[in-house]
Amino acid sequence: MTETRAAVLVESGRPAPYAESRPLEVSGLRLDPPGPGELLVRVGAAGLCHSDLSVINGSRQRPLPMALGHEAAGTVVETGEGTEFAPGDAVVLAFVPACGHCERCVGGRPALCGPGARANGAGTLLGGGRRFVAPDGTRPNHHLGVSAFAEYTVVSARSAVKVDADLPPEIAALFGCAVLTGAGAALYSAAVVPGDSVAVFGLGGVGLAALLAAKAAGASTLVAVDVVAGKRELAARLGATHTVAGGPDAVAELRELTGGGAEKVIDTTGVAPVLEQAYAATRAGGTTVTVGLPDPSAPLTLPALSLVAEERTLRGSYLGSCVPRRDVPRFIAMYRAGNLPVDALLSHRLTLDEVNAGFDRLHSGEAVRQVITF
Ligand SMILES: NC(=O)c1ccc[n+]([C@@H]2O[C@H](COP(=O)([O-])OP(=O)(O)OC[C@H]3O[C@@H](n4cnc5c(N)ncnc54)[C@H](O)[C@@H]3O)[C@@H](O)[C@H]2O)c1
Ligand SMILES: [Zn+2]
Ligand SMILES: [Zn+2]
């Protein structure tokens, strides 16, 4: 039995400012030892992602109470039976556990693992269990098999990727969600190649990771779109060739800059009408990729004819269409070589007790990637 402090989402839909409404309660919990195929992990750092905010504000419904957080790096402390990990291993946690046996895992698409998605939906670990125990004996749900806003967490070994121990945890954590999702969207889902014109809508952690990866892949024209001026300035420093203010004029401006639309357009805003803009800003023959997770009730309206007559592709991208065990090490190697400088995404370092205020900063657009360090 391990004692840990953890941030538990007790109710969704409380109004911002969250520093006052405090939807996340930081308190002491106990953790059961890891079961078969599980790991007890000491969390080194955990990032704040918009997908957490969507659970907090209620646009994404999850079973509550839930120990929140899904982007993290840490160190294995104890292993259950039958894992290939050992105490002391440095790990990055991915937010879809991959069973390794289902049709999609075997087919090379672990981001769509069936048992992984079912466990994530139910708020359990891959094996079906819940390992946190509250003082009243109830068991909070796990968030995407990770529950990273905690000093210690128990995860399925199928959620973990072994990495080099010398990487600072606040950098390593970014690879678990922002980098896998953003870089994967650019390199795999959009398949950016040298000479492509690329536009990225939304310059949060995910969008800037997509921008950096598109640059690394050789995009010649690289347009960064956001409603927040400071994020456009950061994108320009990171290699965007042009920036465009998000809003009603963005499409016309983008079409002008790219001579009729970009070849690859990546939407990371999570706003359905912006995805419509991203589609409109894609040229004939081009590809629009979205990683945004809008409110489940939001519809999407597109000119249906254009899909065929202009041979367009519209692609959703979950976890960047990545294979975490292949791509976390691959993207870390790109970072080490200087080709994916994702440390630039890190805008704030927080303590666990500042987690609610951190979500105010994400909500307002002030922060890019904030990381809680332990
Ligand atoms: N597909 C996946 O696997 C996956 C993984 C992680 C996150 N997500 C989703 O990706 C999205 C981005 O996550 P994030 O953590 O980077 O979020 P974020 O809040 O940090 O970034 C979103 C950005 O979009 C910008 N934006 C909002 N409206 C805009 C508009 N009209 N025009 C241009 N820009 C606009 C915001 O200013 C912000 O900078 C979220 O929807 C999140 O839930 C998906
Ligand atoms: Zn995320
Ligand atoms: Zn599977």
Short mmCIF file of C-alpha atoms and ligand atoms in Angstrom, two decimals:
data_model
loop_
_atom_site.label_atom_id
_atom_site.label_comp_id
_atom_site.label_asym_id
_atom_site.label_seq_id
_atom_site.Cartn_x
_atom_site.Cartn_y
_atom_site.Cartn_z
CA MET A 1 0.00 0.00 0.00
CA THR A 2 1.42 3.39 -1.08
CA GLU A 3 0.28 6.78 0.19
CA THR A 4 -0.01 9.47 -2.47
CA ARG A 5 -1.42 12.91 -2.99
CA ALA A 6 -3.52 13.18 -6.14
CA ALA A 7 -5.82 15.64 -7.91
CA VAL A 8 -9.29 14.14 -8.24
CA LEU A 9 -11.98 15.69 -10.42
CA VAL A 10 -15.07 15.59 -8.20
CA GLU A 11 -17.57 17.34 -10.46
CA SER A 12 -17.52 18.56 -14.07
CA GLY A 13 -19.02 21.81 -15.30
CA ARG A 14 -18.05 24.04 -12.39
CA PRO A 15 -17.55 27.59 -13.63
CA ALA A 16 -14.16 29.20 -14.23
CA PRO A 17 -12.13 30.61 -12.52
CA TYR A 18 -11.20 27.12 -11.38
CA ALA A 19 -8.81 28.50 -8.76
CA GLU A 20 -12.05 29.50 -6.96
CA SER A 21 -14.52 26.76 -7.96
CA ARG A 22 -11.82 24.07 -7.42
CA PRO A 23 -13.16 21.19 -9.55
CA LEU A 24 -9.96 19.28 -8.77
CA GLU A 25 -9.46 18.33 -5.13
CA VAL A 26 -5.91 17.58 -4.12
CA SER A 27 -5.96 15.08 -1.27
CA GLY A 28 -4.30 12.02 0.19
CA LEU A 29 -5.22 8.63 -1.31
CA ARG A 30 -3.92 5.12 -0.92
CA LEU A 31 -2.77 3.04 -3.87
CA ASP A 32 -3.08 -0.73 -4.04
CA PRO A 33 0.09 -2.50 -5.14
CA PRO A 34 0.33 -3.14 -8.89
CA GLY A 35 -1.59 -6.20 -10.07
CA PRO A 36 -0.34 -8.64 -12.71
CA GLY A 37 0.92 -6.74 -15.74
CA GLU A 38 0.89 -3.43 -13.84
CA LEU A 39 3.47 -0.94 -12.58
CA LEU A 40 3.68 1.39 -9.61
CA VAL A 41 5.20 4.59 -11.03
CA ARG A 42 6.58 7.61 -9.19
CA VAL A 43 5.45 10.50 -11.38
CA GLY A 44 8.26 12.92 -12.22
CA ALA A 45 6.21 15.39 -14.26
CA ALA A 46 2.70 15.65 -15.68
CA GLY A 47 1.45 18.00 -18.41
CA LEU A 48 -1.88 19.86 -18.55
CA CYS A 49 -3.67 19.12 -21.85
CA HIS A 50 -6.88 20.51 -23.31
CA SER A 51 -8.33 16.99 -23.13
CA ASP A 52 -8.17 17.28 -19.32
CA LEU A 53 -9.89 20.67 -19.53
CA SER A 54 -12.67 19.12 -21.65
CA VAL A 55 -13.40 16.66 -18.83
CA ILE A 56 -13.31 19.48 -16.27
CA ASN A 57 -15.70 21.72 -18.21
CA GLY A 58 -17.97 18.78 -19.06
CA SER A 59 -17.72 18.85 -22.84
CA ARG A 60 -16.19 15.37 -22.60
CA GLN A 61 -18.09 13.18 -20.12
CA ARG A 62 -16.08 10.69 -18.10
CA PRO A 63 -17.04 8.63 -15.04
CA LEU A 64 -16.43 10.66 -11.87
CA PRO A 65 -14.78 11.04 -9.47
CA MET A 66 -11.65 10.63 -11.57
CA ALA A 67 -7.95 10.98 -10.74
CA LEU A 68 -7.14 13.23 -13.69
CA GLY A 69 -4.11 13.70 -15.95
CA HIS A 70 -2.88 11.69 -18.92
CA GLU A 71 0.49 13.13 -20.05
CA ALA A 72 3.37 12.03 -17.84
CA ALA A 73 6.83 10.67 -17.31
CA GLY A 74 8.12 8.90 -14.23
CA THR A 75 10.11 6.07 -12.73
CA VAL A 76 8.99 2.50 -12.09
CA VAL A 77 9.04 1.74 -8.36
CA GLU A 78 7.48 -1.71 -8.24
CA THR A 79 6.30 -4.19 -10.87
CA GLY A 80 3.44 -6.65 -10.79
CA GLU A 81 3.87 -10.16 -12.16
CA GLY A 82 4.74 -10.63 -15.79
CA THR A 83 5.99 -7.26 -17.02
CA GLU A 84 9.19 -6.53 -18.91
CA PHE A 85 9.95 -3.54 -16.66
CA ALA A 86 12.19 -3.28 -13.61
CA PRO A 87 12.30 -0.87 -10.68
CA GLY A 88 14.28 2.23 -11.69
CA ASP A 89 13.16 2.17 -15.34
CA ALA A 90 12.32 5.64 -16.70
CA VAL A 91 8.97 5.59 -18.50
CA VAL A 92 6.73 7.83 -20.56
CA LEU A 93 3.04 7.01 -20.21
CA ALA A 94 0.76 6.90 -23.26
CA PHE A 95 -2.95 7.60 -22.93
CA VAL A 96 -4.17 4.50 -24.78
CA PRO A 97 -3.07 1.18 -23.29
CA ALA A 98 -2.42 -1.22 -26.16
CA CYS A 99 -3.41 -4.81 -25.35
CA GLY A 100 -1.17 -6.12 -28.13
CA HIS A 101 -3.63 -8.85 -29.10
CA CYS A 102 -6.77 -7.29 -30.56
CA GLU A 103 -7.36 -6.92 -34.28
CA ARG A 104 -6.29 -3.27 -34.27
CA CYS A 105 -3.16 -3.79 -32.19
CA VAL A 106 -2.13 -6.71 -34.39
CA GLY A 107 -2.93 -4.57 -37.44
CA GLY A 108 -0.43 -1.93 -36.32
CA ARG A 109 -2.97 0.63 -35.04
CA PRO A 110 -2.62 0.45 -31.25
CA ALA A 111 -4.16 3.93 -30.84
CA LEU A 112 -7.46 2.20 -31.67
CA CYS A 113 -6.99 -0.79 -29.31
CA GLY A 114 -10.46 -2.15 -28.51
CA PRO A 115 -9.85 -3.29 -24.91
CA GLY A 116 -7.79 -0.09 -24.34
CA ALA A 117 -10.70 2.10 -25.46
CA ARG A 118 -13.17 0.13 -23.31
CA ALA A 119 -10.98 0.46 -20.20
CA ASN A 120 -10.47 4.19 -20.85
CA GLY A 121 -14.22 4.67 -21.25
CA ALA A 122 -14.93 2.80 -18.03
CA GLY A 123 -12.24 4.62 -16.04
CA THR A 124 -10.30 1.46 -15.21
CA LEU A 125 -6.84 0.15 -15.98
CA LEU A 126 -6.51 -2.23 -18.94
CA GLY A 127 -7.01 -5.23 -16.64
CA GLY A 128 -10.31 -3.80 -15.37
CA GLY A 129 -9.18 -2.70 -11.89
CA ARG A 130 -9.11 0.59 -10.01
CA ARG A 131 -6.08 1.02 -7.75
CA PHE A 132 -6.65 4.36 -5.94
CA VAL A 133 -8.57 4.19 -2.66
CA ALA A 134 -10.10 7.26 -1.01
CA PRO A 135 -10.25 7.61 2.79
CA ASP A 136 -13.97 6.62 2.69
CA GLY A 137 -13.06 3.38 0.89
CA THR A 138 -14.41 4.38 -2.54
CA ARG A 139 -12.24 4.03 -5.64
CA PRO A 140 -11.82 7.03 -7.96
CA ASN A 141 -11.68 6.26 -11.68
CA HIS A 142 -8.45 6.31 -13.69
CA HIS A 143 -8.04 8.89 -16.45
CA LEU A 144 -7.05 7.19 -19.72
CA GLY A 145 -5.11 4.58 -17.76
CA VAL A 146 -2.60 7.17 -16.54
CA SER A 147 -3.97 9.46 -13.74
CA ALA A 148 -0.86 11.57 -13.78
CA PHE A 149 -1.72 14.42 -11.39
CA ALA A 150 -0.43 12.32 -8.52
CA GLU A 151 2.87 11.67 -6.80
CA TYR A 152 2.43 7.96 -7.47
CA THR A 153 0.15 6.10 -9.87
CA VAL A 154 -0.47 2.51 -10.91
CA VAL A 155 -0.67 1.84 -14.65
CA SER A 156 -0.85 -1.11 -16.98
CA ALA A 157 2.60 -1.90 -18.36
CA ARG A 158 0.82 -1.59 -21.74
CA SER A 159 0.51 2.15 -21.06
CA ALA A 160 4.26 2.55 -20.49
CA VAL A 161 7.18 3.12 -22.84
CA LYS A 162 10.73 2.74 -21.52
CA VAL A 163 12.93 5.77 -22.22
CA ASP A 164 16.45 6.94 -21.40
CA ALA A 165 16.72 7.98 -17.74
CA ASP A 166 18.76 11.12 -18.45
CA LEU A 167 15.88 13.04 -20.06
CA PRO A 168 14.44 15.64 -17.63
CA PRO A 169 10.94 14.44 -16.64
CA GLU A 170 9.27 17.74 -17.58
CA ILE A 171 10.55 17.26 -21.15
CA ALA A 172 9.90 13.52 -21.26
CA ALA A 173 6.28 14.02 -20.15
CA LEU A 174 5.47 16.10 -23.26
CA PHE A 175 6.11 13.06 -25.45
CA GLY A 176 3.21 11.18 -23.85
CA CYS A 177 0.47 13.32 -25.41
CA ALA A 178 1.39 16.66 -27.03
CA VAL A 179 4.31 15.35 -29.07
CA LEU A 180 2.88 11.93 -29.98
CA THR A 181 -0.35 13.61 -31.07
CA GLY A 182 1.04 16.69 -32.82
CA ALA A 183 4.17 15.27 -34.41
CA GLY A 184 2.31 12.09 -35.35
CA ALA A 185 -0.45 14.14 -36.99
CA ALA A 186 2.11 15.94 -39.16
CA LEU A 187 4.42 13.03 -39.95
CA TYR A 188 1.98 10.11 -40.21
CA SER A 189 -1.60 11.37 -40.60
CA ALA A 190 -0.76 14.30 -42.91
CA ALA A 191 2.46 12.67 -44.17
CA VAL A 192 4.19 16.01 -44.70
CA VAL A 193 6.99 15.74 -47.28
CA PRO A 194 9.69 18.24 -48.32
CA GLY A 195 8.25 21.15 -50.26
CA ASP A 196 4.71 20.84 -48.86
CA SER A 197 2.79 23.93 -47.92
CA VAL A 198 1.35 23.30 -44.44
CA ALA A 199 -1.00 25.24 -42.18
CA VAL A 200 -1.66 24.50 -38.51
CA PHE A 201 -4.81 25.84 -36.83
CA GLY A 202 -4.41 26.10 -33.04
CA LEU A 203 -0.99 26.66 -31.47
CA GLY A 204 -1.29 24.96 -28.09
CA GLY A 205 1.00 22.10 -27.10
CA VAL A 206 -0.40 19.80 -29.76
CA GLY A 207 -0.44 22.36 -32.58
CA LEU A 208 3.10 23.60 -31.93
CA ALA A 209 4.36 20.01 -31.85
CA ALA A 210 2.70 19.53 -35.26
CA LEU A 211 4.33 22.72 -36.51
CA LEU A 212 7.80 21.63 -35.34
CA ALA A 213 7.39 18.22 -36.96
CA ALA A 214 6.13 19.72 -40.25
CA LYS A 215 9.21 21.93 -40.27
CA ALA A 216 11.45 18.92 -39.56
CA ALA A 217 9.80 17.10 -42.49
CA GLY A 218 10.72 19.93 -44.84
CA ALA A 219 7.53 21.97 -45.22
CA SER A 220 8.45 24.96 -47.36
CA THR A 221 5.55 27.25 -46.49
CA LEU A 222 4.41 26.83 -42.89
CA VAL A 223 1.45 28.94 -41.76
CA ALA A 224 0.51 29.16 -38.07
CA VAL A 225 -3.04 30.21 -37.14
CA ASP A 226 -4.30 31.15 -33.67
CA VAL A 227 -6.53 33.73 -32.06
CA VAL A 228 -3.83 34.48 -29.45
CA ALA A 229 -1.11 36.86 -30.68
CA GLY A 230 1.53 35.56 -28.26
CA LYS A 231 1.13 32.04 -29.63
CA ARG A 232 1.54 33.28 -33.20
CA GLU A 233 4.75 35.05 -32.14
CA LEU A 234 6.05 31.85 -30.55
CA ALA A 235 5.19 29.91 -33.72
CA ALA A 236 7.13 32.41 -35.81
CA ARG A 237 10.16 31.96 -33.54
CA LEU A 238 9.82 28.18 -33.96
CA GLY A 239 9.89 28.32 -37.75
CA ALA A 240 6.46 29.29 -39.08
CA THR A 241 7.02 31.22 -42.31
CA HIS A 242 3.72 33.12 -41.91
CA THR A 243 1.17 33.68 -39.16
CA VAL A 244 -2.54 34.37 -39.50
CA ALA A 245 -4.96 35.61 -36.84
CA GLY A 246 -7.73 33.08 -36.20
CA GLY A 247 -11.21 34.33 -37.04
CA PRO A 248 -13.57 34.87 -39.97
CA ASP A 249 -10.84 36.21 -42.33
CA ALA A 250 -8.35 33.41 -41.69
CA VAL A 251 -9.35 31.28 -44.69
CA ALA A 252 -9.13 34.09 -47.25
CA GLU A 253 -5.76 35.15 -45.86
CA LEU A 254 -4.45 31.62 -45.91
CA ARG A 255 -5.62 30.98 -49.47
CA GLU A 256 -3.90 34.15 -50.54
CA LEU A 257 -0.63 33.25 -48.79
CA THR A 258 -0.56 29.73 -50.22
CA GLY A 259 -1.86 30.42 -53.71
CA GLY A 260 -5.26 28.79 -53.21
CA GLY A 261 -4.83 26.78 -50.02
CA ALA A 262 -2.18 24.66 -48.30
CA GLU A 263 -1.46 21.08 -49.34
CA LYS A 264 -1.70 19.82 -45.76
CA VAL A 265 -3.80 21.55 -43.10
CA ILE A 266 -3.83 20.34 -39.50
CA ASP A 267 -6.59 21.45 -37.12
CA THR A 268 -5.81 21.21 -33.41
CA THR A 269 -8.41 23.63 -32.05
CA GLY A 270 -11.15 21.19 -31.02
CA VAL A 271 -13.68 23.67 -32.45
CA ALA A 272 -15.86 22.18 -35.23
CA PRO A 273 -16.36 25.45 -37.17
CA VAL A 274 -12.56 25.87 -37.22
CA LEU A 275 -12.27 22.40 -38.74
CA GLU A 276 -14.61 23.66 -41.48
CA GLN A 277 -12.19 26.56 -41.98
CA ALA A 278 -9.23 24.20 -42.08
CA TYR A 279 -10.99 22.20 -44.80
CA ALA A 280 -11.72 25.37 -46.77
CA ALA A 281 -8.07 26.42 -46.43
CA THR A 282 -6.87 23.12 -47.98
CA ARG A 283 -6.18 23.18 -51.71
CA ALA A 284 -7.67 20.77 -54.24
CA GLY A 285 -5.93 17.41 -53.95
CA GLY A 286 -4.82 18.22 -50.42
CA THR A 287 -5.30 16.65 -47.02
CA THR A 288 -7.02 18.08 -43.95
CA VAL A 289 -6.13 16.35 -40.68
CA THR A 290 -7.86 16.97 -37.39
CA VAL A 291 -6.76 15.96 -33.91
CA GLY A 292 -9.21 18.27 -32.12
CA LEU A 293 -11.79 16.71 -29.84
CA PRO A 294 -14.86 18.97 -30.10
CA ASP A 295 -17.96 18.68 -27.96
CA PRO A 296 -19.51 15.30 -28.98
CA SER A 297 -22.74 17.04 -30.02
CA ALA A 298 -21.00 19.42 -32.47
CA PRO A 299 -21.89 18.77 -36.15
CA LEU A 300 -19.57 19.33 -39.12
CA THR A 301 -20.85 20.87 -42.37
CA LEU A 302 -18.75 20.61 -45.52
CA PRO A 303 -19.42 21.12 -49.24
CA ALA A 304 -19.89 17.42 -50.11
CA LEU A 305 -19.05 17.76 -53.79
CA SER A 306 -15.56 19.08 -53.13
CA LEU A 307 -14.43 15.85 -51.51
CA VAL A 308 -14.77 14.05 -54.86
CA ALA A 309 -14.46 16.76 -57.46
CA GLU A 310 -11.32 18.15 -55.81
CA GLU A 311 -9.99 14.78 -54.64
CA ARG A 312 -9.66 15.93 -51.07
CA THR A 313 -8.87 13.85 -48.01
CA LEU A 314 -10.24 14.56 -44.53
CA ARG A 315 -8.53 12.49 -41.83
CA GLY A 316 -9.05 12.13 -38.13
CA SER A 317 -5.94 11.40 -36.09
CA TYR A 318 -6.01 9.83 -32.63
CA LEU A 319 -2.71 9.71 -30.72
CA GLY A 320 -1.17 11.00 -33.96
CA SER A 321 -1.82 7.57 -35.54
CA CYS A 322 1.31 6.60 -33.58
CA VAL A 323 2.66 3.35 -32.22
CA PRO A 324 3.87 4.65 -28.84
CA ARG A 325 6.61 2.06 -28.34
CA ARG A 326 8.03 2.89 -31.75
CA ASP A 327 7.37 6.60 -31.82
CA VAL A 328 8.18 7.88 -28.31
CA PRO A 329 11.82 6.75 -28.77
CA ARG A 330 11.78 7.98 -32.38
CA PHE A 331 10.55 11.46 -31.45
CA ILE A 332 12.94 11.64 -28.47
CA ALA A 333 15.79 10.88 -30.88
CA MET A 334 14.59 13.73 -33.13
CA TYR A 335 14.52 16.01 -30.06
CA ARG A 336 18.05 15.01 -29.06
CA ALA A 337 19.29 15.64 -32.59
CA GLY A 338 17.86 19.15 -32.43
CA ASN A 339 15.19 18.45 -35.06
CA LEU A 340 12.16 18.60 -32.76
CA PRO A 341 12.87 21.25 -30.09
CA VAL A 342 9.76 20.50 -28.05
CA ASP A 343 11.20 22.06 -24.89
CA ALA A 344 9.86 25.29 -26.45
CA LEU A 345 6.31 24.07 -25.67
CA LEU A 346 6.94 24.19 -21.94
CA SER A 347 5.52 27.52 -20.77
CA HIS A 348 4.96 27.02 -17.02
CA ARG A 349 6.11 24.73 -14.21
CA LEU A 350 3.56 24.17 -11.41
CA THR A 351 3.17 22.34 -8.13
CA LEU A 352 0.33 19.83 -7.72
CA ASP A 353 -1.54 22.30 -5.48
CA GLU A 354 -1.60 24.86 -8.33
CA VAL A 355 -3.41 22.51 -10.70
CA ASN A 356 -6.76 24.38 -10.70
CA ALA A 357 -5.05 27.72 -11.43
CA GLY A 358 -3.14 25.98 -14.23
CA PHE A 359 -6.41 25.09 -15.94
CA ASP A 360 -7.46 28.75 -15.72
CA ARG A 361 -4.31 29.59 -17.66
CA LEU A 362 -5.05 26.94 -20.30
CA HIS A 363 -8.67 28.09 -20.56
CA SER A 364 -7.67 31.74 -21.04
CA GLY A 365 -5.05 30.95 -23.69
CA GLU A 366 -2.21 32.29 -21.58
CA ALA A 367 -0.33 28.99 -21.37
CA VAL A 368 1.04 26.57 -23.95
CA ARG A 369 2.15 23.43 -22.06
CA GLN A 370 2.24 23.64 -18.28
CA VAL A 371 3.89 20.82 -16.42
CA ILE A 372 3.43 19.83 -12.79
CA THR A 373 6.74 18.67 -11.35
CA PHE A 374 7.01 16.47 -8.29
N1 LIG B 1 -6.48 13.34 -31.10
C1 LIG B 1 -5.78 13.15 -30.00
O1 LIG B 1 -5.23 12.10 -29.80
C2 LIG B 1 -5.64 14.29 -29.04
C3 LIG B 1 -4.61 14.28 -28.09
C4 LIG B 1 -4.42 15.41 -27.30
C5 LIG B 1 -5.26 16.49 -27.41
N2 LIG B 1 -6.30 16.42 -28.30
C6 LIG B 1 -7.18 17.57 -28.53
O2 LIG B 1 -6.45 18.47 -29.35
C7 LIG B 1 -6.87 19.79 -29.10
C8 LIG B 1 -5.67 20.66 -28.76
O3 LIG B 1 -5.12 20.33 -27.50
P1 LIG B 1 -4.10 21.34 -26.78
O4 LIG B 1 -3.81 20.74 -25.45
O5 LIG B 1 -3.01 21.70 -27.69
O6 LIG B 1 -5.10 22.60 -26.57
P2 LIG B 1 -4.79 24.16 -26.35
O7 LIG B 1 -5.98 24.72 -25.69
O8 LIG B 1 -3.46 24.32 -25.70
O9 LIG B 1 -4.67 24.70 -27.85
C9 LIG B 1 -5.78 24.99 -28.68
C10 LIG B 1 -5.45 26.28 -29.41
O10 LIG B 1 -6.49 26.58 -30.35
C11 LIG B 1 -6.60 27.98 -30.40
N3 LIG B 1 -7.86 28.38 -31.02
C12 LIG B 1 -9.09 28.44 -30.45
N4 LIG B 1 -9.98 28.93 -31.32
C13 LIG B 1 -9.30 29.19 -32.48
C14 LIG B 1 -9.69 29.73 -33.74
N5 LIG B 1 -10.94 30.10 -34.00
N6 LIG B 1 -8.73 29.85 -34.69
C15 LIG B 1 -7.45 29.49 -34.43
N7 LIG B 1 -7.04 29.00 -33.24
C16 LIG B 1 -7.96 28.84 -32.28
C17 LIG B 1 -6.44 28.40 -28.94
O11 LIG B 1 -6.12 29.76 -28.82
C18 LIG B 1 -5.33 27.48 -28.48
O12 LIG B 1 -4.05 28.08 -28.64
C19 LIG B 1 -7.93 19.67 -27.99
O13 LIG B 1 -9.20 19.57 -28.60
C20 LIG B 1 -7.57 18.36 -27.33
O14 LIG B 1 -8.67 17.79 -26.66
C21 LIG B 1 -6.48 15.36 -29.12
ZN ZN B 2 -3.72 15.13 -24.13
ZN ZN B 3 -5.45 -4.01 -28.54
#
